[in-house]
Every structure is written in C-alpha cells, then in structure tokens.
Coordinates of C-alpha atoms and ligand atoms in Angstrom, one line a residue:
M1 CA 29.1 -6.6 12.6
T2 CA 27.2 -3.4 12.3
F3 CA 24.4 -2.8 14.7
Y4 CA 21.6 -0.5 13.4
K5 CA 19.5 0.8 16.3
F6 CA 16.1 2.4 15.5
P7 CA 14.6 5.3 17.5
H8 CA 12.8 4.4 20.6
H9 CA 9.1 4.9 19.2
F10 CA 9.7 3.4 15.9
L11 CA 6.6 1.8 14.9
W12 CA 7.3 -1.7 13.5
G13 CA 4.3 -3.2 11.7
A14 CA 2.9 -5.4 8.9
A15 CA 0.3 -4.5 6.4
T16 CA -2.6 -6.1 4.5
A17 CA -5.6 -5.1 2.4
A18 CA -9.3 -5.9 2.8
Y19 CA -9.8 -7.6 -0.6
Q20 CA -6.6 -9.5 -0.4
I21 CA -7.3 -11.3 2.9
E22 CA -10.9 -10.9 4.1
G23 CA -12.9 -13.3 1.9
A24 CA -16.6 -13.4 2.8
W25 CA -17.1 -11.4 -0.3
N26 CA -20.9 -11.5 -0.1
E27 CA -21.6 -12.3 3.7
D28 CA -23.4 -10.3 6.2
G29 CA -24.8 -7.8 3.8
K30 CA -21.5 -6.9 2.0
G31 CA -22.0 -5.3 -1.3
E32 CA -20.2 -6.0 -4.6
S33 CA -17.0 -4.3 -5.4
I34 CA -15.3 -3.8 -8.7
W35 CA -12.7 -6.4 -7.7
D36 CA -15.6 -8.9 -7.0
R37 CA -17.0 -8.2 -10.5
F38 CA -13.5 -8.3 -12.1
S39 CA -12.2 -11.5 -10.5
H40 CA -15.5 -13.2 -11.3
T41 CA -15.1 -12.4 -14.9
P42 CA -13.2 -15.3 -16.7
G43 CA -9.7 -14.5 -18.0
K44 CA -9.0 -11.5 -15.6
T45 CA -6.8 -13.1 -13.0
A46 CA -4.2 -15.9 -13.0
N47 CA -5.8 -19.3 -12.6
G48 CA -9.2 -17.6 -12.4
D49 CA -8.5 -16.9 -8.7
T50 CA -10.9 -14.7 -6.8
G51 CA -10.9 -12.9 -3.4
D52 CA -14.1 -14.9 -2.5
V53 CA -12.4 -16.7 0.4
A54 CA -8.8 -15.4 0.3
C55 CA -7.2 -16.0 3.8
D56 CA -10.7 -16.1 5.3
H57 CA -9.7 -13.4 7.7
Y58 CA -13.3 -12.3 8.0
H59 CA -13.7 -15.5 10.2
R60 CA -10.2 -15.9 11.3
W61 CA -9.3 -12.4 12.5
Q62 CA -8.9 -13.4 16.2
E63 CA -6.3 -16.1 15.1
D64 CA -4.6 -13.4 12.9
I65 CA -4.4 -10.9 15.6
A66 CA -2.9 -13.8 17.9
L67 CA -0.3 -14.2 15.1
M68 CA 0.6 -10.3 15.2
R69 CA 1.0 -10.8 18.9
Q70 CA 3.5 -13.6 18.3
L71 CA 5.3 -11.4 15.8
G72 CA 5.4 -8.7 18.5
L73 CA 4.0 -6.1 16.0
K74 CA 3.5 -2.6 17.3
A75 CA 1.2 -1.6 14.6
Y76 CA -1.1 -3.3 12.0
R77 CA -2.0 -1.5 8.7
F78 CA -5.2 -2.8 7.2
S79 CA -8.0 -1.4 4.9
I80 CA -11.7 -1.3 5.2
A81 CA -13.8 -2.9 2.4
W82 CA -16.0 0.0 1.6
T83 CA -18.8 -2.2 0.5
R84 CA -18.9 -4.1 3.8
V85 CA -20.0 -1.0 5.5
L86 CA -21.8 0.8 2.7
P87 CA -22.9 -2.0 0.3
L88 CA -23.7 0.5 -2.5
G89 CA -20.9 2.8 -1.6
A90 CA -23.4 5.4 -0.3
G91 CA -26.8 5.5 1.4
N92 CA -27.7 2.5 3.5
V93 CA -25.0 1.5 6.2
N94 CA -24.5 -2.2 6.9
P95 CA -24.3 -2.3 10.7
K96 CA -22.7 -5.8 10.6
G97 CA -19.8 -4.5 8.5
L98 CA -19.2 -1.7 10.9
D99 CA -19.4 -4.2 13.7
F100 CA -16.8 -6.2 12.2
Y101 CA -14.2 -3.4 12.1
D102 CA -15.2 -2.3 15.4
R103 CA -14.4 -5.8 16.8
L104 CA -11.1 -5.9 15.1
V105 CA -10.0 -2.4 16.3
D106 CA -11.0 -3.3 19.8
A107 CA -9.1 -6.6 19.7
L108 CA -6.0 -4.8 18.2
C109 CA -6.1 -2.2 21.0
A110 CA -6.5 -4.9 23.7
A111 CA -3.4 -6.6 22.1
N112 CA -1.6 -3.2 22.3
I113 CA -1.1 -3.2 18.5
E114 CA -1.8 0.3 17.1
P115 CA -4.4 0.2 14.2
F116 CA -3.3 2.1 11.1
L117 CA -6.2 2.4 8.7
T118 CA -6.6 2.8 5.0
L119 CA -9.9 3.7 3.6
H120 CA -9.5 2.7 0.2
H121 CA -7.2 -0.1 -1.1
W122 CA -8.8 -0.6 -4.6
D123 CA -12.1 -2.5 -3.9
Y124 CA -14.4 0.4 -5.1
P125 CA -18.1 -0.2 -4.9
Q126 CA -19.5 -1.5 -8.1
A127 CA -22.7 0.4 -7.7
L128 CA -20.8 3.7 -7.8
Y129 CA -18.6 2.5 -10.7
E130 CA -21.9 2.0 -12.7
T131 CA -22.8 5.6 -12.0
G132 CA -19.4 6.9 -13.5
G133 CA -17.0 5.8 -10.8
W134 CA -14.2 8.2 -10.1
T135 CA -15.0 10.2 -13.3
N136 CA -18.3 11.4 -11.7
R137 CA -17.5 14.4 -9.4
A138 CA -20.7 13.7 -7.4
N139 CA -19.2 10.4 -6.5
L140 CA -16.1 12.0 -4.8
H141 CA -18.4 13.2 -2.1
Y142 CA -19.4 9.8 -1.3
F143 CA -15.9 8.9 -0.5
A144 CA -15.7 11.8 1.9
D145 CA -19.1 10.7 3.4
Y146 CA -17.6 7.1 3.8
A147 CA -14.4 8.6 5.5
A148 CA -16.6 10.5 8.1
L149 CA -18.7 7.6 8.8
M150 CA -15.6 5.6 9.6
A151 CA -13.9 8.3 11.5
K152 CA -17.1 8.6 13.7
R153 CA -17.1 5.0 14.4
L154 CA -13.5 4.3 14.9
G155 CA -11.9 7.6 15.5
D156 CA -12.0 7.1 19.3
R157 CA -9.4 4.3 18.8
V158 CA -7.8 4.6 15.4
K159 CA -5.6 7.6 15.3
K160 CA -3.8 7.3 12.0
W161 CA -5.8 7.4 8.9
T162 CA -4.9 7.2 5.2
T163 CA -7.3 8.0 2.4
F164 CA -5.9 6.0 -0.6
N165 CA -3.4 3.2 -1.1
E166 CA -1.3 3.8 -4.4
P167 CA -3.6 6.1 -6.4
S168 CA -1.3 5.5 -9.4
V169 CA -2.2 1.9 -9.5
I170 CA -5.9 2.6 -9.3
A171 CA -5.5 4.9 -12.2
W172 CA -3.0 3.4 -14.5
E173 CA -3.6 -0.4 -13.9
G174 CA -7.3 0.2 -13.6
Y175 CA -7.7 2.6 -16.6
V176 CA -4.7 2.2 -18.9
S177 CA -3.4 -1.3 -18.9
G178 CA -6.7 -2.6 -17.7
E179 CA -4.8 -5.4 -15.8
H180 CA -6.8 -4.4 -12.5
A181 CA -10.3 -3.7 -12.0
P182 CA -12.4 -2.2 -13.5
G183 CA -10.3 -3.1 -16.5
E184 CA -10.7 -0.1 -18.7
Q185 CA -8.0 1.0 -21.3
D186 CA -8.6 4.8 -21.8
A187 CA -5.6 6.8 -21.0
L188 CA -7.5 10.3 -20.9
K189 CA -9.9 8.8 -18.5
A190 CA -7.1 7.6 -16.3
R191 CA -5.6 11.0 -16.3
Q192 CA -9.0 12.5 -15.0
V193 CA -9.3 9.4 -12.5
A194 CA -5.9 10.4 -11.1
H195 CA -6.9 13.9 -10.5
N196 CA -10.3 13.1 -9.2
L197 CA -8.7 10.7 -6.7
M198 CA -6.7 13.5 -5.4
V199 CA -9.8 15.7 -5.1
A200 CA -11.6 12.8 -3.2
H201 CA -8.5 12.5 -1.0
G202 CA -8.8 16.3 -0.2
L203 CA -12.4 16.0 0.5
A204 CA -11.8 13.1 2.7
V205 CA -9.1 14.9 4.7
Q206 CA -11.5 17.5 5.4
A207 CA -14.3 15.1 6.4
I208 CA -12.1 13.2 8.9
R209 CA -10.7 16.5 10.4
G210 CA -14.3 17.6 10.5
V211 CA -15.1 14.7 12.7
D212 CA -12.0 15.1 15.0
P213 CA -9.2 17.6 14.2
D214 CA -6.9 15.5 16.3
L215 CA -7.0 12.5 14.0
E216 CA -3.7 12.2 11.9
V217 CA -4.4 12.0 8.2
G218 CA -2.1 10.9 5.4
I219 CA -2.1 9.1 2.1
V220 CA 0.0 6.2 0.8
L221 CA 2.0 6.6 -2.4
N222 CA 4.0 4.1 -4.1
Q223 CA 7.2 5.4 -5.2
W224 CA 10.0 3.6 -7.3
M225 CA 13.4 5.0 -7.6
E226 CA 14.5 5.9 -11.1
D227 CA 18.3 5.4 -11.2
A228 CA 20.8 6.2 -13.9
A229 CA 23.3 3.3 -14.7
D230 CA 26.2 5.6 -15.2
N231 CA 27.4 9.1 -15.3
E232 CA 26.7 9.6 -18.9
P233 CA 24.5 12.8 -19.2
R234 CA 22.0 11.0 -21.4
S235 CA 21.7 8.2 -18.7
I236 CA 21.1 10.7 -16.0
Q237 CA 18.6 12.7 -18.1
N238 CA 16.7 9.7 -19.0
A239 CA 16.5 8.6 -15.3
E240 CA 15.4 12.2 -14.4
S241 CA 12.7 12.4 -17.0
A242 CA 11.3 9.0 -15.9
W243 CA 11.2 10.4 -12.4
N244 CA 9.5 13.6 -13.5
R245 CA 6.9 11.8 -15.7
S246 CA 5.9 9.0 -13.4
Q247 CA 7.1 9.5 -9.8
T248 CA 5.9 13.1 -9.3
T249 CA 2.2 12.4 -10.4
F250 CA 0.9 12.7 -6.9
L251 CA 3.8 14.1 -4.8
H252 CA 3.8 17.2 -6.9
P253 CA 0.1 18.2 -6.4
I254 CA 0.0 17.2 -2.8
F255 CA 3.2 18.9 -1.6
K256 CA 3.6 21.6 -4.2
G257 CA 0.1 22.3 -5.3
H258 CA 0.5 21.7 -9.0
Y259 CA 1.4 19.0 -11.5
H260 CA 4.9 18.5 -12.8
P261 CA 5.3 20.0 -16.5
E262 CA 6.8 16.8 -17.6
F263 CA 3.9 14.7 -16.1
V264 CA 1.4 16.9 -18.0
A265 CA 3.4 16.6 -21.2
F266 CA 3.6 12.7 -20.8
A267 CA -0.2 12.6 -20.0
G268 CA -1.1 14.6 -23.0
G269 CA -2.2 17.8 -21.1
L270 CA -3.8 18.6 -17.9
P271 CA -6.9 16.8 -16.5
E272 CA -10.1 19.0 -16.0
I273 CA -9.3 21.0 -12.9
Q274 CA -12.1 23.0 -11.1
A275 CA -11.5 26.1 -9.1
G276 CA -10.4 25.2 -5.7
D277 CA -9.2 21.6 -6.5
M278 CA -5.4 22.2 -6.2
A279 CA -5.8 23.9 -2.8
L280 CA -7.9 21.0 -1.5
I281 CA -5.4 18.5 -2.8
A282 CA -2.4 20.4 -1.3
Q283 CA -3.8 20.4 2.2
K284 CA -1.4 19.9 5.0
L285 CA -1.0 16.2 5.9
D286 CA 0.1 14.7 9.2
F287 CA 2.3 12.1 7.6
V288 CA 2.9 10.4 4.2
G289 CA 3.1 6.7 3.7
I290 CA 5.6 5.4 1.2
N291 CA 5.4 1.9 -0.5
F292 CA 8.6 0.9 -1.9
Y293 CA 9.5 -2.3 -3.8
S294 CA 12.3 -1.6 -6.5
R295 CA 13.7 0.7 -8.9
N296 CA 14.1 1.2 -12.7
L297 CA 17.5 1.6 -14.2
Y298 CA 18.4 3.9 -17.3
N299 CA 21.4 4.0 -19.5
A300 CA 21.9 6.4 -22.5
Q301 CA 19.7 4.4 -24.6
G302 CA 16.7 4.1 -22.3
R303 CA 15.4 1.6 -19.7
V304 CA 17.5 -1.4 -18.8
D305 CA 15.2 -4.5 -19.0
R306 CA 17.4 -6.7 -16.8
V307 CA 20.1 -5.6 -14.7
E308 CA 23.2 -7.9 -15.1
G309 CA 24.0 -9.4 -11.7
S310 CA 20.9 -8.3 -9.9
E311 CA 18.5 -10.5 -8.0
Y312 CA 14.8 -10.5 -9.0
T313 CA 11.8 -11.3 -7.0
A314 CA 8.9 -13.5 -8.2
M315 CA 7.3 -10.3 -9.4
G316 CA 10.0 -9.7 -11.7
W317 CA 11.2 -6.8 -9.7
E318 CA 14.9 -6.2 -9.2
V319 CA 16.1 -6.3 -5.6
C320 CA 18.1 -3.0 -4.9
A321 CA 17.8 -1.8 -1.4
P322 CA 20.1 1.2 -1.7
A323 CA 17.5 2.6 -4.2
L324 CA 15.2 3.0 -1.3
R325 CA 17.6 5.2 0.6
R326 CA 18.2 7.3 -2.6
M327 CA 14.5 7.7 -3.3
L328 CA 13.9 8.8 0.5
V329 CA 16.6 11.3 0.3
K330 CA 15.5 12.6 -3.0
I331 CA 11.8 13.2 -1.9
N332 CA 13.0 14.5 1.3
S333 CA 15.1 17.1 -0.5
E334 CA 12.6 18.0 -3.3
Y335 CA 9.5 18.3 -1.1
R336 CA 8.6 19.6 2.3
L337 CA 7.2 16.4 3.7
P338 CA 5.5 15.4 7.0
P339 CA 6.9 12.5 8.8
I340 CA 7.1 9.4 6.7
Y341 CA 6.0 5.8 7.4
I342 CA 7.2 3.1 5.1
T343 CA 3.7 1.7 4.7
E344 CA 4.7 -1.3 2.4
N345 CA 7.9 -3.1 1.7
G346 CA 8.5 -6.8 1.1
A347 CA 9.2 -9.4 -1.5
A348 CA 7.3 -12.3 -3.3
F349 CA 9.5 -15.5 -3.5
P350 CA 8.4 -19.0 -4.5
D351 CA 8.4 -20.3 -0.9
E352 CA 8.3 -24.0 -0.1
V353 CA 7.2 -25.9 3.1
S354 CA 10.3 -27.9 4.2
P355 CA 10.2 -31.5 5.5
D356 CA 10.6 -30.1 9.0
G357 CA 7.3 -28.3 8.4
K358 CA 8.9 -24.7 8.4
V359 CA 9.2 -22.2 5.7
H360 CA 12.8 -21.3 5.2
D361 CA 12.9 -18.0 3.2
P362 CA 16.4 -16.6 3.4
R363 CA 15.9 -14.4 0.4
R364 CA 12.9 -12.6 1.9
L365 CA 14.7 -12.2 5.2
D366 CA 17.7 -10.7 3.5
Y367 CA 15.5 -8.4 1.4
L368 CA 13.8 -7.1 4.5
K369 CA 17.2 -6.8 6.4
Q370 CA 18.7 -4.7 3.5
H371 CA 15.7 -2.6 3.3
F372 CA 15.5 -1.9 6.9
I373 CA 19.3 -0.9 7.0
Q374 CA 18.9 1.4 4.0
T375 CA 15.9 3.1 5.7
R376 CA 18.0 3.6 8.8
L377 CA 20.8 5.2 6.7
A378 CA 18.3 7.4 5.0
M379 CA 17.2 8.5 8.6
Q380 CA 20.8 9.3 9.3
D381 CA 20.8 11.4 6.2
G382 CA 18.0 13.5 7.7
V383 CA 14.8 11.8 6.6
D384 CA 12.1 11.5 9.3
V385 CA 10.9 8.0 9.1
R386 CA 8.7 7.0 11.9
G387 CA 7.7 3.5 11.2
Y388 CA 7.7 0.6 8.9
F389 CA 5.1 -1.9 7.6
V390 CA 6.2 -5.3 6.0
W391 CA 4.1 -6.3 3.1
S392 CA 2.5 -8.4 4.1
L393 CA 1.4 -10.1 7.3
L394 CA 0.1 -13.0 5.3
D395 CA 0.4 -14.5 1.9
N396 CA -2.6 -13.4 0.1
F397 CA -4.5 -12.6 -3.1
E398 CA -2.0 -10.8 -5.2
W399 CA -4.6 -9.1 -7.6
A400 CA -4.2 -10.2 -11.2
H401 CA -1.7 -12.7 -10.1
G402 CA -4.1 -14.4 -7.9
Y403 CA -2.6 -16.6 -5.3
S404 CA 0.6 -17.4 -7.3
K405 CA 2.8 -14.8 -5.5
R406 CA 3.5 -15.1 -1.9
F407 CA 4.6 -11.9 0.1
G408 CA 3.7 -13.0 3.7
L409 CA 5.7 -13.2 6.9
V410 CA 3.2 -15.9 7.4
R411 CA 2.5 -18.6 5.0
V412 CA -1.1 -19.5 4.3
D413 CA -2.1 -22.8 3.0
Y414 CA -5.1 -22.0 1.0
D415 CA -6.6 -25.5 1.1
T416 CA -6.7 -25.7 5.0
Q417 CA -6.1 -21.9 5.9
K418 CA -3.3 -23.1 8.2
R419 CA -0.9 -20.3 9.0
T420 CA 2.8 -20.9 9.5
I421 CA 5.2 -18.1 10.6
K422 CA 8.2 -18.2 8.1
D423 CA 11.8 -17.8 9.0
S424 CA 11.6 -14.1 8.0
G425 CA 8.7 -13.8 10.5
E426 CA 10.8 -15.3 13.4
W427 CA 13.7 -13.1 12.4
Y428 CA 11.3 -10.0 12.5
V429 CA 10.2 -10.9 16.0
D430 CA 13.9 -10.3 17.1
V431 CA 14.1 -7.1 15.0
I432 CA 11.1 -5.7 16.8
R433 CA 12.3 -6.8 20.2
R434 CA 15.7 -5.4 19.8
N435 CA 14.5 -2.4 17.9
A436 CA 17.6 -3.0 15.7
V437 CA 19.0 -4.9 12.7
E438 CA 22.4 -6.5 12.8
E439 CA 24.6 -7.3 9.9
Ligands
IFM501 O1 -0.1 -6.6 -2.9 C1 0.2 -5.2 -3.4 C2 -0.6 -4.3 -2.5 O2 -1.9 -4.4 -2.6 C3 -0.2 -2.8 -3.0 N1 1.1 -2.6 -3.1 C4 2.0 -3.6 -3.7 C5 1.7 -5.0 -3.1 C6 2.5 -6.0 -3.9 O3 2.2 -6.0 -5.3

C-alpha cells in the first residue's frame, strides 16, 4: 500500500459552470446567451436538450452548498453567467443577477468553502454576438468592463479569479467544427477569435487588478498530452508536432509572448495583431488553471485512433493518468509558469442507480484516484500544483451532448432534481479529510 500525502494547504474542490447547472435561463431579468440561442435551435444538441432548467441550481444553490459541505470541499469553482448580470453583455446591470452571485459567495464563505471564480465559461451574450462577437475589437472592452463590475461586487470575498475557461474550445468548437455555440465554420475567423480572446483576457486582467491589485488572476487552459507510441523518430516527431500545433496555442502567447511557429503554420498564418497586443496577453499571472482529461497517441503513421488495451470514457476519451504527469512536467519545463491549479479533471461514465439507491461508480473513482496520484508524482518532480477541482460537482448539461454524459460526483435525477452522492463522492470525502490518496 502506498500513501500519497498532499501538502497542508492543498485546495481540494469541485467545479461547475453556469450554463451547465443553473437553469433559469430567462428568469429575473437574465439576458439571452449564445448557448440559449444555440440549444433552442433544432438539431444542435443531443436529444434537443437545453440548459433551460439544467440542475436548477439557480433555485437549489443552498442545497448544493450543503452537498459541498457534505463532501468536505475546501473550494468551489463556478462561473458567472455574464447575461445574468449584464443582460445585453454591456450597459444596464441587472441587480437581481448580481444579488444571486452575492448570496452564493456569502454562503460559500459562511461554509468555509473558498470561491474560485470563472468569468467566462462559454455563455457569451447573444446581443454582443450580433454586433460581431469576439471578432469586434470594441466588444473586447466590454469583457473587461464586466470583469471590473464583478471584481467590485465580489472582490472583497472572492480572491481567485480566472478570465476564460478553455479558450481553445470557444474558438475551435464554436468557429471551426461548429459543434458549439455560435455554430460557425470559418477557420480564419476562429484564428482571429482565438487571438482576440487573449486580448480580452489581458484587458480583463488589467481591469481586475485596477479594482484591487491584491486579487489573484489567472486563466484556465485545457491541455491534452500528445504522446509518442514508441521510440521511432517519426512517432516522436508526430507527437511533438501535434503538441506544437495544438497545445501551444495559448501557453505560448501567455507565457512566451509570441505564437509558436508551428501553430502559425497550421493556422495558415498569424491573426491580425495590433501594437501592444502581445504585451497585454503576456502579463504576469498569479496562477494558471489546467484542465486535463486525456491524451492523443501517435505512431510513425500518425494519430492512433483506438489504443489497444486502454479503457475509454463515455466521451470516447482514453483513460491515461500517467499522461497528466508527463504533461505537467513538460509545461513546467518549457514555460516559466506561476502556481498551477488543476481546474478540471474527471470522467463521464454511464452510471446506474442500484437497487440499494446508491450509485456505484468504481471506474470514476479509479480514474480520479490515478489522476490524483500522477499529480502528486508530478509535484515530486517539481511542478507547483496548489489545488485540484474535480469535474464536476454535479451531473450536468454536457454542451452538444446534452444530458447524456454524466461527470458528477453527485448524481442528478433530471426528472425530480434529486441529488445522490455517488461512491466516488463518498471516497473523495475521505481523500479530502486525510489530505491523501492510498493505493
Ligand atoms: O463539461 C466540460 C466543461 O464545460 C469544460 N471542460 C470539459 C468538460 C467535459 O467535457
């Protein structure tokens, strides 16, 4: 039996995002987001599912905080629905929206759970989209205004702020594959969106620090590992090029101040960059959030579709925890990084409620255990990881997959909104209590 002890102040938490759990899509003055519009468009999501009700967290947040307490969470990562506080994305503020997050943060603090806030987790204001969205430079300043508004209101209690969740998904799924809102398919536009998101990130970092220089600001990037299947030079080269093309997109500009040449070649050239952009993007951050789920594997011929002998989650993602350690060590050696938080990690599996009323989810439990262990090993390798947020607290709306994929530590019955802590959640209680994982 090996015992993996974590440092004293390690921040164990769970994560969610507004559109995936809140529901109340048009209540109390909330404005329309691109995800409201997209999910209401026939054919865009599995089963026509929408986030209209989701986990009804907007009405059940107290019950959900009670669950967080039961789990013993030290921190909770959540996002603000931009259009709940600024229905049109800019201009008139909706006091009821601000009050909602105010109450939520108060209750988290009262429960001794540290709030860890994401400003934008994909639910972009429809009204701003109609004025050019992320491709309109003027709109980037509205994101900074929104950041300042939230920092003024919550900055006395929320100390850790992130600007964007997974900008790559916003750009590529939203503007290349079109599988996410707003559902466009225009690679050149996507490249510009990716760059403009970085500019908006830089403006928001300044805006938050303008409100209070002591607030800690970061961004959340999703990083996959790109592994070589063997020692063949071609396999190694294929993995390395894949990394340079797709995993450096945001790490490079943020931590080196320029785009990786292989990313630029892959994207068909540089986006339009204005004077001062790169310095704005490369501002020093207080921490970086890393989301990790899986890896890609390459042999001499190219990407391996299905890895023989490997387990796959319901998302079709290979389970490979050692890839998390390799990825952390790689980014740590290639960039001068601030402290890292694993801001998302978890797995979707087709859970069932057993006759005993419980959800026995040994595969999710094992997935988490292996990833916690690999993180601890990466820390021993010198990577400064300060905390870990399991994705997700609750089963929730998994974007284009609707409610068909369950990631939660807590099961949600969408007919009754009943919450049931799964075995993985019960196990997590113990991990947090002992601040250790045992294998
Ligand atoms: O549900 C998403 C989340 O919104 C962003 N990161 C990946 C998760 C699982 O796909």
